[in-house]
Amino acid sequence: MVIVANQKKPSPLGARIRALREAAGITQEDAAAAVSVHVQTYMRWERGGSEPSFTALQQLAAAFDVTLNDFATEPGARSETDEE
């Protein structure tokens, strides 16, 4: 019998954080340092084990050179403001 540890699927926010970090070419260690958290805390955000504070999201946006809206939208998605 094989027992698999309870692995959570990444949350949509966690998946976006990871995608934006990778697109920016930043390591998890550097991303954690940018928001002054331990790398294990940062990794939990990407895995969906916990979520960053609003302040941490603002800091991540600055580090990744993206907007806060980018954390809530899929890559390539157009917002209503883009269409105006």
Coordinates of C-alpha atoms in Angstrom, one line a residue:
M1 CA 0.0 0.0 0.0
V2 CA 1.4 3.4 -1.0
I3 CA 0.5 6.4 1.2
V4 CA 0.8 9.8 -0.5
A5 CA 1.2 12.8 1.7
N6 CA -1.6 15.3 1.6
Q7 CA -0.4 17.6 -1.1
K8 CA -2.4 20.6 -1.8
K9 CA -2.8 21.8 -5.4
P10 CA -1.4 25.3 -5.8
S11 CA -4.0 28.0 -5.3
P12 CA -4.7 30.3 -8.3
L13 CA -2.9 33.1 -6.4
G14 CA 0.1 30.8 -5.7
A15 CA 0.3 29.7 -9.3
R16 CA 0.3 33.3 -10.4
I17 CA 3.0 34.3 -8.0
R18 CA 5.2 31.5 -9.3
A19 CA 4.5 32.3 -12.9
L20 CA 5.2 36.0 -12.4
R21 CA 8.4 35.2 -10.5
E22 CA 9.6 32.8 -13.2
A23 CA 8.8 35.4 -15.9
A24 CA 10.8 37.9 -14.0
G25 CA 13.8 35.5 -13.8
I26 CA 13.9 35.7 -10.0
T27 CA 14.7 32.8 -7.6
Q28 CA 12.5 31.9 -4.7
E29 CA 15.3 33.0 -2.4
D30 CA 15.5 36.4 -4.0
A31 CA 11.7 36.8 -4.0
A32 CA 11.7 35.9 -0.3
A33 CA 14.4 38.4 0.4
A34 CA 12.5 41.2 -1.5
V35 CA 9.6 40.9 0.9
S36 CA 11.7 40.1 4.0
V37 CA 10.3 36.7 4.7
H38 CA 11.9 33.3 5.2
V39 CA 12.2 31.3 2.0
Q40 CA 10.0 28.6 3.5
T41 CA 7.2 31.1 4.0
Y42 CA 7.6 32.3 0.4
M43 CA 7.4 28.7 -0.9
R44 CA 4.2 28.1 1.1
W45 CA 2.7 31.1 -0.8
E46 CA 3.5 29.5 -4.1
R47 CA 2.2 26.1 -3.0
G48 CA -1.0 27.6 -1.7
G49 CA -0.3 26.6 2.0
S50 CA -0.8 30.2 3.0
E51 CA -1.2 33.6 1.3
P52 CA 0.9 36.7 1.4
S53 CA -0.4 39.9 3.0
F54 CA -1.4 42.8 0.8
T55 CA 1.8 44.6 1.7
A56 CA 3.8 41.5 0.7
L57 CA 1.9 41.4 -2.6
Q58 CA 2.8 45.1 -3.2
Q59 CA 6.5 44.3 -2.6
L60 CA 6.3 41.3 -4.9
A61 CA 4.7 43.4 -7.6
A62 CA 7.6 45.8 -7.3
A63 CA 10.2 43.0 -7.3
F64 CA 8.6 41.4 -10.4
D65 CA 8.0 44.7 -12.1
V66 CA 4.3 44.0 -12.5
T67 CA 1.0 45.5 -11.2
L68 CA -1.2 44.1 -8.4
N69 CA -3.8 43.3 -11.1
D70 CA -1.3 40.9 -12.7
F71 CA -1.7 38.6 -9.6
A72 CA -5.4 38.3 -10.3
T73 CA -5.4 37.8 -14.1
E74 CA -4.3 35.0 -16.3
P75 CA -1.3 35.7 -18.6
G76 CA -2.5 37.4 -21.8
A77 CA -5.9 38.2 -20.4
R78 CA -7.2 41.7 -21.2
S79 CA -9.0 43.8 -18.7
E80 CA -11.8 46.2 -19.4
T81 CA -9.4 49.1 -19.0
D82 CA -7.1 47.6 -21.7
E83 CA -10.0 47.7 -24.2
E84 CA -10.7 51.4 -23.8

